[in-house]
């Protein structure tokens, strides 16, 4: 997530910093390098929502061709397989909605954020 501006970090061009629900507080950079990826994908950017829990099923799909931990097992994960979205042109990314955070501060109030597509609702920020 974003850096702390009091320690000279910059989250530009995004608003917010570490511990904030604005984009500067929740976005982070990532990259993928693999000989399994088509050369035409080098230097491209994926702009759709991608949660940390999406990495496991996505990597499993890329490596072994199965986006599930063990089909039919009792192991449950919340991630979405985004391999096709990262390696091909897709009409709709797998993750349309996104729960950023929900926090109950008791008497002080509630803070949370949800996103859908390019929209985001922040409460208590």
Short mmCIF file of the C-alpha atoms (twelve columns), coordinates in Angstrom:
data_MODEL
# 
_entry.id   MODEL 
# 
loop_
_atom_site.group_PDB 
_atom_site.id 
_atom_site.type_symbol 
_atom_site.label_atom_id 
_atom_site.label_alt_id 
_atom_site.label_comp_id 
_atom_site.label_asym_id 
_atom_site.label_seq_id 
_atom_site.Cartn_x 
_atom_site.Cartn_y 
_atom_site.Cartn_z 
_atom_site.pdbx_PDB_model_num 
ATOM 1   C CA . UNK A 1   0.000   0.000   0.000   1 
ATOM 2   C CA . UNK A 2   0.964   3.635   -0.130  1 
ATOM 3   C CA . UNK A 3   3.941   5.189   1.550   1 
ATOM 4   C CA . UNK A 4   3.865   7.519   4.541   1 
ATOM 5   C CA . UNK A 5   4.230   11.137  3.414   1 
ATOM 6   C CA . UNK A 6   5.722   12.152  6.786   1 
ATOM 7   C CA . UNK A 7   8.708   9.959   5.815   1 
ATOM 8   C CA . UNK A 8   9.107   11.744  2.462   1 
ATOM 9   C CA . UNK A 9   7.201   9.085   0.492   1 
ATOM 10  C CA . UNK A 10  5.203   10.153  -2.534  1 
ATOM 11  C CA . UNK A 11  2.124   8.359   -3.791  1 
ATOM 12  C CA . UNK A 12  1.673   10.743  -6.713  1 
ATOM 13  C CA . UNK A 13  -0.422  10.964  -8.748  1 
ATOM 14  C CA . UNK A 14  -2.804  9.457   -6.205  1 
ATOM 15  C CA . UNK A 15  -4.423  11.160  -3.241  1 
ATOM 16  C CA . UNK A 16  -3.798  9.735   0.231   1 
ATOM 17  C CA . UNK A 17  -1.052  7.906   2.062   1 
ATOM 18  C CA . UNK A 18  -0.503  4.798   4.186   1 
ATOM 19  C CA . UNK A 19  -3.529  4.057   6.373   1 
ATOM 20  C CA . UNK A 20  -5.813  6.005   4.029   1 
ATOM 21  C CA . UNK A 21  -8.608  4.560   1.902   1 
ATOM 22  C CA . UNK A 22  -7.830  6.907   -0.975  1 
ATOM 23  C CA . UNK A 23  -5.928  5.385   -3.908  1 
ATOM 24  C CA . UNK A 24  -2.569  6.596   -2.575  1 
ATOM 25  C CA . UNK A 25  -3.137  4.496   0.533   1 
ATOM 26  C CA . UNK A 26  -4.306  1.268   -1.054  1 
ATOM 27  C CA . UNK A 27  -2.577  0.944   -4.429  1 
ATOM 28  C CA . UNK A 28  0.803   -0.604  -4.899  1 
ATOM 29  C CA . UNK A 29  2.907   -1.468  -7.892  1 
ATOM 30  C CA . UNK A 30  3.543   -5.024  -9.050  1 
ATOM 31  C CA . UNK A 31  5.128   -6.661  -12.062 1 
ATOM 32  C CA . UNK A 32  5.197   -10.068 -13.677 1 
ATOM 33  C CA . UNK A 33  8.122   -11.648 -15.475 1 
ATOM 34  C CA . UNK A 34  7.894   -15.109 -16.972 1 
ATOM 35  C CA . UNK A 35  8.918   -16.930 -20.136 1 
ATOM 36  C CA . UNK A 36  5.290   -18.162 -20.170 1 
ATOM 37  C CA . UNK A 37  4.110   -14.666 -21.112 1 
ATOM 38  C CA . UNK A 38  3.848   -13.535 -24.714 1 
ATOM 39  C CA . UNK A 39  6.587   -11.076 -25.709 1 
ATOM 40  C CA . UNK A 40  3.950   -8.576  -26.870 1 
ATOM 41  C CA . UNK A 41  2.881   -8.122  -23.234 1 
ATOM 42  C CA . UNK A 42  6.201   -6.587  -22.198 1 
ATOM 43  C CA . UNK A 43  5.766   -3.040  -20.944 1 
ATOM 44  C CA . UNK A 44  1.968   -3.218  -20.802 1 
ATOM 45  C CA . UNK A 45  -0.176  -2.099  -17.874 1 
ATOM 46  C CA . UNK A 46  -3.170  -3.836  -16.285 1 
ATOM 47  C CA . UNK A 47  -5.536  -1.179  -14.928 1 
ATOM 48  C CA . UNK A 48  -8.355  -3.319  -13.531 1 
ATOM 49  C CA . UNK A 49  -8.790  -4.180  -9.838  1 
ATOM 50  C CA . UNK A 50  -6.445  -6.920  -8.644  1 
ATOM 51  C CA . UNK A 51  -6.455  -7.954  -4.981  1 
ATOM 52  C CA . UNK A 52  -3.567  -9.648  -3.226  1 
ATOM 53  C CA . UNK A 53  -5.687  -12.820 -2.820  1 
ATOM 54  C CA . UNK A 54  -5.967  -13.045 -6.620  1 
ATOM 55  C CA . UNK A 55  -2.272  -13.938 -6.961  1 
ATOM 56  C CA . UNK A 56  -2.593  -17.586 -5.828  1 
ATOM 57  C CA . UNK A 57  -5.265  -18.753 -8.310  1 
ATOM 58  C CA . UNK A 58  -3.727  -16.602 -11.065 1 
ATOM 59  C CA . UNK A 59  -0.240  -18.064 -10.619 1 
ATOM 60  C CA . UNK A 60  -1.637  -21.607 -10.345 1 
ATOM 61  C CA . UNK A 61  -3.448  -21.119 -13.648 1 
ATOM 62  C CA . UNK A 62  -0.291  -19.809 -15.297 1 
ATOM 63  C CA . UNK A 63  1.990   -22.553 -14.014 1 
ATOM 64  C CA . UNK A 64  -0.136  -25.691 -13.919 1 
ATOM 65  C CA . UNK A 65  -3.203  -24.668 -15.917 1 
ATOM 66  C CA . UNK A 66  -5.631  -24.935 -13.011 1 
ATOM 67  C CA . UNK A 67  -6.897  -21.833 -11.213 1 
ATOM 68  C CA . UNK A 68  -8.066  -23.768 -8.165  1 
ATOM 69  C CA . UNK A 69  -5.985  -24.991 -5.246  1 
ATOM 70  C CA . UNK A 70  -7.369  -28.522 -5.403  1 
ATOM 71  C CA . UNK A 71  -10.623 -29.099 -7.282  1 
ATOM 72  C CA . UNK A 72  -13.195 -30.629 -4.960  1 
ATOM 73  C CA . UNK A 73  -11.146 -30.042 -1.790  1 
ATOM 74  C CA . UNK A 74  -12.316 -28.258 1.345   1 
ATOM 75  C CA . UNK A 75  -9.626  -25.591 0.896   1 
ATOM 76  C CA . UNK A 76  -11.309 -22.266 0.218   1 
ATOM 77  C CA . UNK A 77  -9.729  -19.085 -1.099  1 
ATOM 78  C CA . UNK A 78  -11.285 -15.750 -1.982  1 
ATOM 79  C CA . UNK A 79  -9.042  -14.963 -4.919  1 
ATOM 80  C CA . UNK A 80  -10.128 -14.743 -8.526  1 
ATOM 81  C CA . UNK A 81  -8.119  -16.299 -11.333 1 
ATOM 82  C CA . UNK A 82  -7.002  -13.337 -13.452 1 
ATOM 83  C CA . UNK A 83  -4.574  -15.177 -15.745 1 
ATOM 84  C CA . UNK A 84  -6.638  -14.636 -18.903 1 
ATOM 85  C CA . UNK A 85  -7.127  -10.954 -18.073 1 
ATOM 86  C CA . UNK A 86  -3.359  -10.528 -17.680 1 
ATOM 87  C CA . UNK A 87  -2.383  -12.476 -20.791 1 
ATOM 88  C CA . UNK A 88  -5.186  -11.717 -23.278 1 
ATOM 89  C CA . UNK A 89  -7.645  -9.001  -24.168 1 
ATOM 90  C CA . UNK A 90  -10.866 -9.678  -22.245 1 
ATOM 91  C CA . UNK A 91  -14.213 -7.867  -22.427 1 
ATOM 92  C CA . UNK A 92  -14.673 -7.763  -18.662 1 
ATOM 93  C CA . UNK A 93  -12.017 -8.233  -15.979 1 
ATOM 94  C CA . UNK A 94  -12.783 -10.987 -13.451 1 
ATOM 95  C CA . UNK A 95  -12.899 -8.574  -10.512 1 
ATOM 96  C CA . UNK A 96  -15.592 -5.924  -10.922 1 
ATOM 97  C CA . UNK A 97  -16.127 -5.042  -7.277  1 
ATOM 98  C CA . UNK A 98  -13.665 -4.549  -4.484  1 
ATOM 99  C CA . UNK A 99  -13.979 -4.301  -0.707  1 
ATOM 100 C CA . UNK A 100 -11.148 -2.058  0.438   1 
ATOM 101 C CA . UNK A 101 -11.713 -2.047  4.157   1 
ATOM 102 C CA . UNK A 102 -14.324 -2.042  6.908   1 
ATOM 103 C CA . UNK A 103 -13.451 -0.650  10.320  1 
ATOM 104 C CA . UNK A 104 -15.653 0.015   13.329  1 
ATOM 105 C CA . UNK A 105 -14.192 2.651   15.605  1 
ATOM 106 C CA . UNK A 106 -16.901 2.258   18.248  1 
ATOM 107 C CA . UNK A 107 -18.141 5.644   19.483  1 
ATOM 108 C CA . UNK A 108 -16.021 7.464   16.905  1 
ATOM 109 C CA . UNK A 109 -17.804 5.852   13.964  1 
ATOM 110 C CA . UNK A 110 -17.302 3.616   10.985  1 
ATOM 111 C CA . UNK A 111 -14.799 3.778   8.144   1 
ATOM 112 C CA . UNK A 112 -14.855 1.776   4.949   1 
ATOM 113 C CA . UNK A 113 -14.633 1.766   1.182   1 
ATOM 114 C CA . UNK A 114 -15.996 -0.323  -1.660  1 
ATOM 115 C CA . UNK A 115 -15.290 -0.038  -5.343  1 
ATOM 116 C CA . UNK A 116 -17.155 -1.070  -8.449  1 
ATOM 117 C CA . UNK A 117 -15.505 -0.617  -11.820 1 
ATOM 118 C CA . UNK A 118 -13.977 2.851   -11.844 1 
ATOM 119 C CA . UNK A 119 -16.193 4.111   -8.990  1 
ATOM 120 C CA . UNK A 120 -15.376 4.083   -5.294  1 
ATOM 121 C CA . UNK A 121 -17.487 4.872   -2.221  1 
ATOM 122 C CA . UNK A 122 -15.626 6.052   0.873   1 
ATOM 123 C CA . UNK A 123 -17.370 6.406   4.239   1 
ATOM 124 C CA . UNK A 124 -15.777 8.027   7.279   1 
ATOM 125 C CA . UNK A 125 -12.504 8.922   5.568   1 
# 
